[in-house]
Short mmCIF file of the C-alpha atoms (twelve columns), coordinates in Angstrom:
data_MODEL
# 
_entry.id   MODEL 
# 
loop_
_atom_site.group_PDB 
_atom_site.id 
_atom_site.type_symbol 
_atom_site.label_atom_id 
_atom_site.label_alt_id 
_atom_site.label_comp_id 
_atom_site.label_asym_id 
_atom_site.label_seq_id 
_atom_site.Cartn_x 
_atom_site.Cartn_y 
_atom_site.Cartn_z 
_atom_site.pdbx_PDB_model_num 
ATOM 1   C CA . MET A 1   -0.060 -0.151  -0.070  1 
ATOM 2   C CA . LYS A 2   2.607  2.452   1.158   1 
ATOM 3   C CA . LYS A 3   4.467  1.475   -1.954  1 
ATOM 4   C CA . ALA A 4   1.462  2.584   -4.209  1 
ATOM 5   C CA . MET A 5   1.055  5.701   -2.278  1 
ATOM 6   C CA . LEU A 6   4.819  6.576   -3.162  1 
ATOM 7   C CA . LEU A 7   4.003  5.270   -6.886  1 
ATOM 8   C CA . MET A 8   1.528  7.811   -6.924  1 
ATOM 9   C CA . ILE A 9   2.933  10.691  -5.547  1 
ATOM 10  C CA . ALA A 10  6.161  10.389  -8.005  1 
ATOM 11  C CA . ALA A 11  3.718  10.407  -11.090 1 
ATOM 12  C CA . MET A 12  2.036  13.705  -9.400  1 
ATOM 13  C CA . MET A 13  5.599  15.030  -8.855  1 
ATOM 14  C CA . LEU A 14  6.451  14.312  -12.488 1 
ATOM 15  C CA . THR A 15  3.339  15.713  -14.188 1 
ATOM 16  C CA . SER A 16  3.926  18.529  -12.098 1 
ATOM 17  C CA . MET A 17  7.657  19.013  -13.140 1 
ATOM 18  C CA . ALA A 18  5.940  18.505  -17.278 1 
ATOM 19  C CA . ALA A 19  3.439  21.486  -16.661 1 
ATOM 20  C CA . CYS A 20  5.685  23.920  -14.950 1 
ATOM 21  C CA . GLY A 21  8.054  23.245  -18.057 1 
ATOM 22  C CA . THR A 22  5.652  23.721  -21.077 1 
ATOM 23  C CA . LYS A 23  4.294  27.260  -19.097 1 
ATOM 24  C CA . THR A 24  8.055  28.528  -19.119 1 
ATOM 25  C CA . ASP A 25  8.546  27.634  -22.574 1 
ATOM 26  C CA . ASP A 26  5.318  29.212  -23.235 1 
ATOM 27  C CA . SER A 27  5.864  32.286  -21.017 1 
ATOM 28  C CA . VAL A 28  9.229  32.531  -22.694 1 
ATOM 29  C CA . SER A 29  7.565  32.625  -25.859 1 
ATOM 30  C CA . GLU A 30  5.227  35.440  -25.025 1 
ATOM 31  C CA . THR A 31  8.113  37.559  -23.740 1 
ATOM 32  C CA . GLN A 32  9.981  36.961  -26.642 1 
ATOM 33  C CA . ALA A 33  6.898  37.990  -28.968 1 
ATOM 34  C CA . THR A 34  6.304  41.053  -26.556 1 
ATOM 35  C CA . THR A 35  9.648  41.840  -27.244 1 
ATOM 36  C CA . GLU A 36  9.420  42.080  -30.751 1 
ATOM 37  C CA . ALA A 37  6.155  44.034  -30.503 1 
ATOM 38  C CA . THR A 38  7.353  46.771  -28.960 1 
ATOM 39  C CA . GLU A 39  11.191 47.036  -29.967 1 
ATOM 40  C CA . ALA A 40  9.794  47.119  -34.005 1 
ATOM 41  C CA . PRO A 41  7.359  50.343  -33.212 1 
ATOM 42  C CA . THR A 42  10.709 51.840  -31.219 1 
ATOM 43  C CA . GLU A 43  12.911 51.626  -34.241 1 
ATOM 44  C CA . ALA A 44  9.744  52.749  -36.699 1 
ATOM 45  C CA . GLU A 45  8.881  55.654  -34.683 1 
ATOM 46  C CA . THR A 46  12.674 57.257  -33.222 1 
ATOM 47  C CA . GLU A 47  14.394 56.384  -36.181 1 
ATOM 48  C CA . ALA A 48  12.207 57.965  -39.252 1 
ATOM 49  C CA . PRO A 49  11.267 61.069  -37.471 1 
ATOM 50  C CA . THR A 50  14.304 61.752  -36.465 1 
ATOM 51  C CA . GLU A 51  15.793 62.300  -40.101 1 
ATOM 52  C CA . ALA A 52  12.421 64.033  -41.202 1 
ATOM 53  C CA . GLU A 53  12.642 66.124  -38.108 1 
ATOM 54  C CA . THR A 54  16.363 67.109  -37.940 1 
ATOM 55  C CA . GLU A 55  17.910 66.829  -41.547 1 
ATOM 56  C CA . ALA A 56  15.163 68.722  -43.515 1 
ATOM 57  C CA . PRO A 57  14.407 71.512  -41.580 1 
ATOM 58  C CA . THR A 58  17.805 72.235  -40.594 1 
ATOM 59  C CA . GLU A 59  18.946 72.884  -44.606 1 
ATOM 60  C CA . ALA A 60  15.368 74.451  -44.868 1 
ATOM 61  C CA . GLU A 61  15.759 76.906  -41.843 1 
ATOM 62  C CA . THR A 62  19.497 77.589  -41.836 1 
ATOM 63  C CA . GLU A 63  20.163 78.320  -46.056 1 
ATOM 64  C CA . ALA A 64  17.035 80.832  -46.312 1 
ATOM 65  C CA . PRO A 65  18.182 83.401  -43.744 1 
ATOM 66  C CA . THR A 66  21.615 83.138  -45.000 1 
ATOM 67  C CA . GLU A 67  20.291 84.429  -48.357 1 
ATOM 68  C CA . THR A 68  18.139 87.069  -46.574 1 
ATOM 69  C CA . GLU A 69  21.394 88.246  -44.540 1 
ATOM 70  C CA . GLU A 70  23.708 88.579  -47.883 1 
ATOM 71  C CA . GLU A 71  20.694 90.251  -49.621 1 
ATOM 72  C CA . THR A 72  20.664 92.789  -46.484 1 
ATOM 73  C CA . GLU A 73  24.215 93.568  -46.374 1 
ATOM 74  C CA . GLU A 74  24.390 94.324  -50.334 1 
ATOM 75  C CA . GLN A 75  21.544 96.585  -50.056 1 
ATOM 76  C CA . GLY A 76  23.175 98.519  -46.635 1 
ATOM 77  C CA . GLY A 77  26.408 98.653  -48.665 1 
ATOM 78  C CA . ALA A 78  24.695 100.196 -51.523 1 
ATOM 79  C CA . ALA A 79  22.577 103.056 -49.503 1 
ATOM 80  C CA . ALA A 80  25.624 103.427 -47.504 1 
ATOM 81  C CA . SER A 81  27.693 104.453 -50.997 1 
ATOM 82  C CA . GLY A 82  25.678 106.993 -52.081 1 
ATOM 83  C CA . ASP A 83  27.310 110.400 -52.913 1 
ATOM 84  C CA . THR A 84  25.574 113.752 -52.569 1 
ATOM 85  C CA . LEU A 85  24.503 115.905 -55.330 1 
ATOM 86  C CA . GLY A 86  27.961 117.794 -55.211 1 
ATOM 87  C CA . GLN A 87  30.070 115.375 -55.474 1 
ATOM 88  C CA . THR A 88  28.114 113.197 -58.214 1 
ATOM 89  C CA . LEU A 89  28.204 116.660 -60.611 1 
ATOM 90  C CA . LEU A 90  32.477 116.935 -59.286 1 
ATOM 91  C CA . ALA A 91  33.175 113.310 -60.129 1 
ATOM 92  C CA . ASP A 92  31.158 113.918 -63.828 1 
ATOM 93  C CA . PHE A 93  33.089 117.102 -64.207 1 
ATOM 94  C CA . GLN A 94  36.828 115.529 -63.918 1 
ATOM 95  C CA . ALA A 95  35.571 112.846 -66.093 1 
ATOM 96  C CA . LYS A 96  34.695 115.084 -68.784 1 
ATOM 97  C CA . ALA A 97  37.363 117.636 -67.993 1 
ATOM 98  C CA . ALA A 98  40.161 115.398 -69.437 1 
ATOM 99  C CA . ASP A 99  38.907 116.190 -72.850 1 
ATOM 100 C CA . GLU A 100 40.741 118.961 -73.533 1 
ATOM 101 C CA . SER A 101 38.754 120.330 -76.817 1 
ATOM 102 C CA . MET A 102 35.452 120.861 -74.561 1 
ATOM 103 C CA . ASN A 103 35.193 124.568 -73.535 1 
ATOM 104 C CA . CYS A 104 33.657 125.785 -71.176 1 
ATOM 105 C CA . GLN A 105 30.072 125.914 -72.124 1 
ATOM 106 C CA . VAL A 106 30.349 122.865 -73.619 1 
ATOM 107 C CA . LEU A 107 31.530 121.119 -70.843 1 
ATOM 108 C CA . ALA A 108 28.433 123.119 -68.467 1 
ATOM 109 C CA . ASP A 109 26.074 121.923 -70.759 1 
ATOM 110 C CA . GLU A 110 27.067 118.185 -70.488 1 
ATOM 111 C CA . ILE A 111 27.383 118.829 -66.616 1 
ATOM 112 C CA . LEU A 112 23.817 119.482 -66.811 1 
ATOM 113 C CA . LYS A 113 22.680 116.510 -68.512 1 
ATOM 114 C CA . ASN A 114 23.168 114.746 -65.549 1 
ATOM 115 C CA . PRO A 115 19.848 112.480 -64.296 1 
ATOM 116 C CA . VAL A 116 20.521 114.296 -60.646 1 
ATOM 117 C CA . ILE A 117 19.889 117.548 -62.032 1 
ATOM 118 C CA . GLN A 118 16.136 117.573 -61.505 1 
ATOM 119 C CA . PHE A 119 15.137 121.358 -62.042 1 
ATOM 120 C CA . GLY A 120 15.348 123.441 -65.716 1 
ATOM 121 C CA . PRO A 121 19.126 124.736 -65.888 1 
ATOM 122 C CA . ALA A 122 19.898 127.841 -67.088 1 
ATOM 123 C CA . THR A 123 23.650 128.864 -68.303 1 
ATOM 124 C CA . MET A 124 25.549 132.413 -69.050 1 
ATOM 125 C CA . PRO A 125 29.071 133.296 -69.651 1 
ATOM 126 C CA . VAL A 126 30.873 135.667 -67.358 1 
ATOM 127 C CA . GLU A 127 33.508 138.084 -67.583 1 
ATOM 128 C CA . PRO A 128 36.514 138.461 -64.508 1 
ATOM 129 C CA . GLY A 129 34.742 140.829 -61.680 1 
ATOM 130 C CA . LEU A 130 31.469 140.481 -59.430 1 
ATOM 131 C CA . LEU A 131 30.212 137.377 -59.731 1 
ATOM 132 C CA . THR A 132 26.951 135.909 -57.920 1 
ATOM 133 C CA . GLY A 133 27.583 134.061 -54.604 1 
ATOM 134 C CA . PHE A 134 30.645 135.883 -53.885 1 
ATOM 135 C CA . ASP A 135 29.732 138.963 -52.548 1 
ATOM 136 C CA . ASN A 136 31.967 141.919 -53.095 1 
ATOM 137 C CA . ALA A 137 34.981 139.834 -54.166 1 
ATOM 138 C CA . GLU A 138 36.035 140.367 -57.473 1 
ATOM 139 C CA . ILE A 139 36.668 137.159 -59.295 1 
ATOM 140 C CA . LYS A 140 39.909 137.285 -61.714 1 
ATOM 141 C CA . GLY A 141 42.535 135.125 -63.765 1 
ATOM 142 C CA . PHE A 142 40.112 133.062 -65.869 1 
ATOM 143 C CA . LYS A 143 39.811 133.535 -69.393 1 
ATOM 144 C CA . GLU A 144 36.656 132.044 -70.111 1 
ATOM 145 C CA . GLY A 145 33.709 131.383 -67.877 1 
ATOM 146 C CA . VAL A 146 29.930 129.892 -67.755 1 
ATOM 147 C CA . MET A 147 27.585 130.003 -64.713 1 
ATOM 148 C CA . PHE A 148 25.097 127.939 -64.073 1 
ATOM 149 C CA . ALA A 149 22.109 127.656 -61.844 1 
ATOM 150 C CA . PRO A 150 18.274 127.167 -61.710 1 
ATOM 151 C CA . MET A 151 15.567 129.226 -63.400 1 
ATOM 152 C CA . ILE A 152 13.487 128.687 -60.173 1 
ATOM 153 C CA . GLY A 153 15.664 131.023 -57.713 1 
ATOM 154 C CA . SER A 154 14.504 129.436 -54.535 1 
ATOM 155 C CA . ILE A 155 17.089 126.416 -55.004 1 
ATOM 156 C CA . PRO A 156 20.611 127.109 -53.721 1 
ATOM 157 C CA . PHE A 157 22.340 126.243 -56.387 1 
ATOM 158 C CA . VAL A 158 24.911 127.813 -58.650 1 
ATOM 159 C CA . GLY A 159 28.317 126.709 -60.005 1 
ATOM 160 C CA . TYR A 160 30.718 127.918 -62.311 1 
ATOM 161 C CA . VAL A 161 33.265 126.313 -64.901 1 
ATOM 162 C CA . PHE A 162 36.634 128.606 -65.328 1 
ATOM 163 C CA . ASP A 163 39.113 128.074 -68.334 1 
ATOM 164 C CA . LEU A 164 42.305 129.797 -66.061 1 
ATOM 165 C CA . GLU A 165 44.803 132.340 -68.121 1 
ATOM 166 C CA . GLU A 166 48.113 131.875 -68.948 1 
ATOM 167 C CA . GLY A 167 50.556 131.873 -65.691 1 
ATOM 168 C CA . THR A 168 47.208 132.234 -62.916 1 
ATOM 169 C CA . ASP A 169 47.942 129.975 -59.862 1 
ATOM 170 C CA . GLY A 170 45.101 127.346 -60.135 1 
ATOM 171 C CA . ALA A 171 45.777 126.703 -56.305 1 
ATOM 172 C CA . ALA A 172 45.727 130.196 -55.595 1 
ATOM 173 C CA . PHE A 173 42.974 130.913 -57.866 1 
ATOM 174 C CA . MET A 174 40.353 128.169 -56.225 1 
ATOM 175 C CA . GLN A 175 41.449 129.408 -52.312 1 
ATOM 176 C CA . THR A 176 40.066 132.980 -53.255 1 
ATOM 177 C CA . LEU A 177 36.930 131.134 -54.373 1 
ATOM 178 C CA . LYS A 178 36.828 129.013 -51.511 1 
ATOM 179 C CA . ASP A 179 37.267 132.078 -49.133 1 
ATOM 180 C CA . ASN A 180 35.188 134.380 -50.829 1 
ATOM 181 C CA . ALA A 181 32.000 132.246 -51.382 1 
ATOM 182 C CA . ASN A 182 28.694 132.780 -49.311 1 
ATOM 183 C CA . PRO A 183 26.449 129.915 -49.324 1 
ATOM 184 C CA . ARG A 184 23.445 132.376 -48.025 1 
ATOM 185 C CA . TRP A 185 23.787 134.685 -51.379 1 
ATOM 186 C CA . ASN A 186 20.397 133.714 -52.163 1 
ATOM 187 C CA . ILE A 187 19.345 134.936 -48.918 1 
ATOM 188 C CA . CYS A 188 15.910 132.856 -48.355 1 
ATOM 189 C CA . VAL A 189 18.011 129.155 -48.406 1 
ATOM 190 C CA . GLU A 190 21.288 127.856 -47.776 1 
ATOM 191 C CA . ALA A 191 23.764 125.833 -49.851 1 
ATOM 192 C CA . GLU A 192 24.796 122.629 -48.006 1 
ATOM 193 C CA . GLU A 193 28.081 121.984 -49.676 1 
ATOM 194 C CA . THR A 194 30.813 123.703 -51.417 1 
ATOM 195 C CA . VAL A 195 32.894 122.078 -53.937 1 
ATOM 196 C CA . VAL A 196 35.738 123.382 -55.626 1 
ATOM 197 C CA . GLU A 197 38.567 121.229 -58.263 1 
ATOM 198 C CA . GLN A 198 40.931 121.747 -61.134 1 
ATOM 199 C CA . VAL A 199 41.406 119.652 -64.097 1 
ATOM 200 C CA . GLY A 200 44.083 120.984 -66.312 1 
ATOM 201 C CA . ASN A 201 43.031 124.355 -66.642 1 
ATOM 202 C CA . LYS A 202 39.689 124.259 -65.955 1 
ATOM 203 C CA . VAL A 203 38.371 124.780 -62.846 1 
ATOM 204 C CA . PHE A 204 34.872 124.083 -61.581 1 
ATOM 205 C CA . PHE A 205 32.972 125.389 -58.507 1 
ATOM 206 C CA . LEU A 206 29.501 124.816 -57.108 1 
ATOM 207 C CA . MET A 207 27.477 125.654 -54.096 1 
ATOM 208 C CA . CYS A 208 24.338 123.213 -53.629 1 
ATOM 209 C CA . PRO A 209 21.977 121.629 -51.172 1 
ATOM 210 C CA . LYS A 210 23.099 117.634 -50.756 1 
ATOM 211 C CA . SER A 211 19.961 116.389 -52.617 1 
ATOM 212 C CA . ILE A 212 17.782 117.929 -54.591 1 
ATOM 213 C CA . GLU A 213 13.736 116.151 -55.055 1 
ATOM 214 C CA . GLY A 214 11.985 116.934 -58.106 1 
# 
């Protein structure tokens, strides 16, 4: 009887161990399946968005502003290099006065064609003596002279092109113009800049505003 009971207990123990082994294997299989199910979405959710969210936006967000900054610098630079009215016309005189075949009248007419002149200009030949813009000082030492000014008298703009006589000291002649120039010769208004320059025997003189709007 005892033998029979021992055999029954042993058989029950073997059956229990077999059942545990099956459950263990099933648990391992379920664990592996669960792990695979969680790992696959993780790769899909972390890798794909990372490339889309970090690489593509980086190029769009960094390259476009760079081009805008370059355009702004170019525009800033352009604005900063603008010359005044006097400096623009002086540069025009310097370029054209190199042609010695031009007399004062032709030279003045050519300068007045510059697009910065936003008024109807007039020219007039002048002789040594009292000239507009120099108060009571007599301007001498030139053989030909042309004055140019607006036909509208309210603009503080008056200029001259002189052809110096032989033997005239150009530096002294220009200093006389500077010393006697009166920016308020027009009484109602005042010129903002005065420019004087010599090229060869020609001397350019101008009193004017820094800009003129039509």
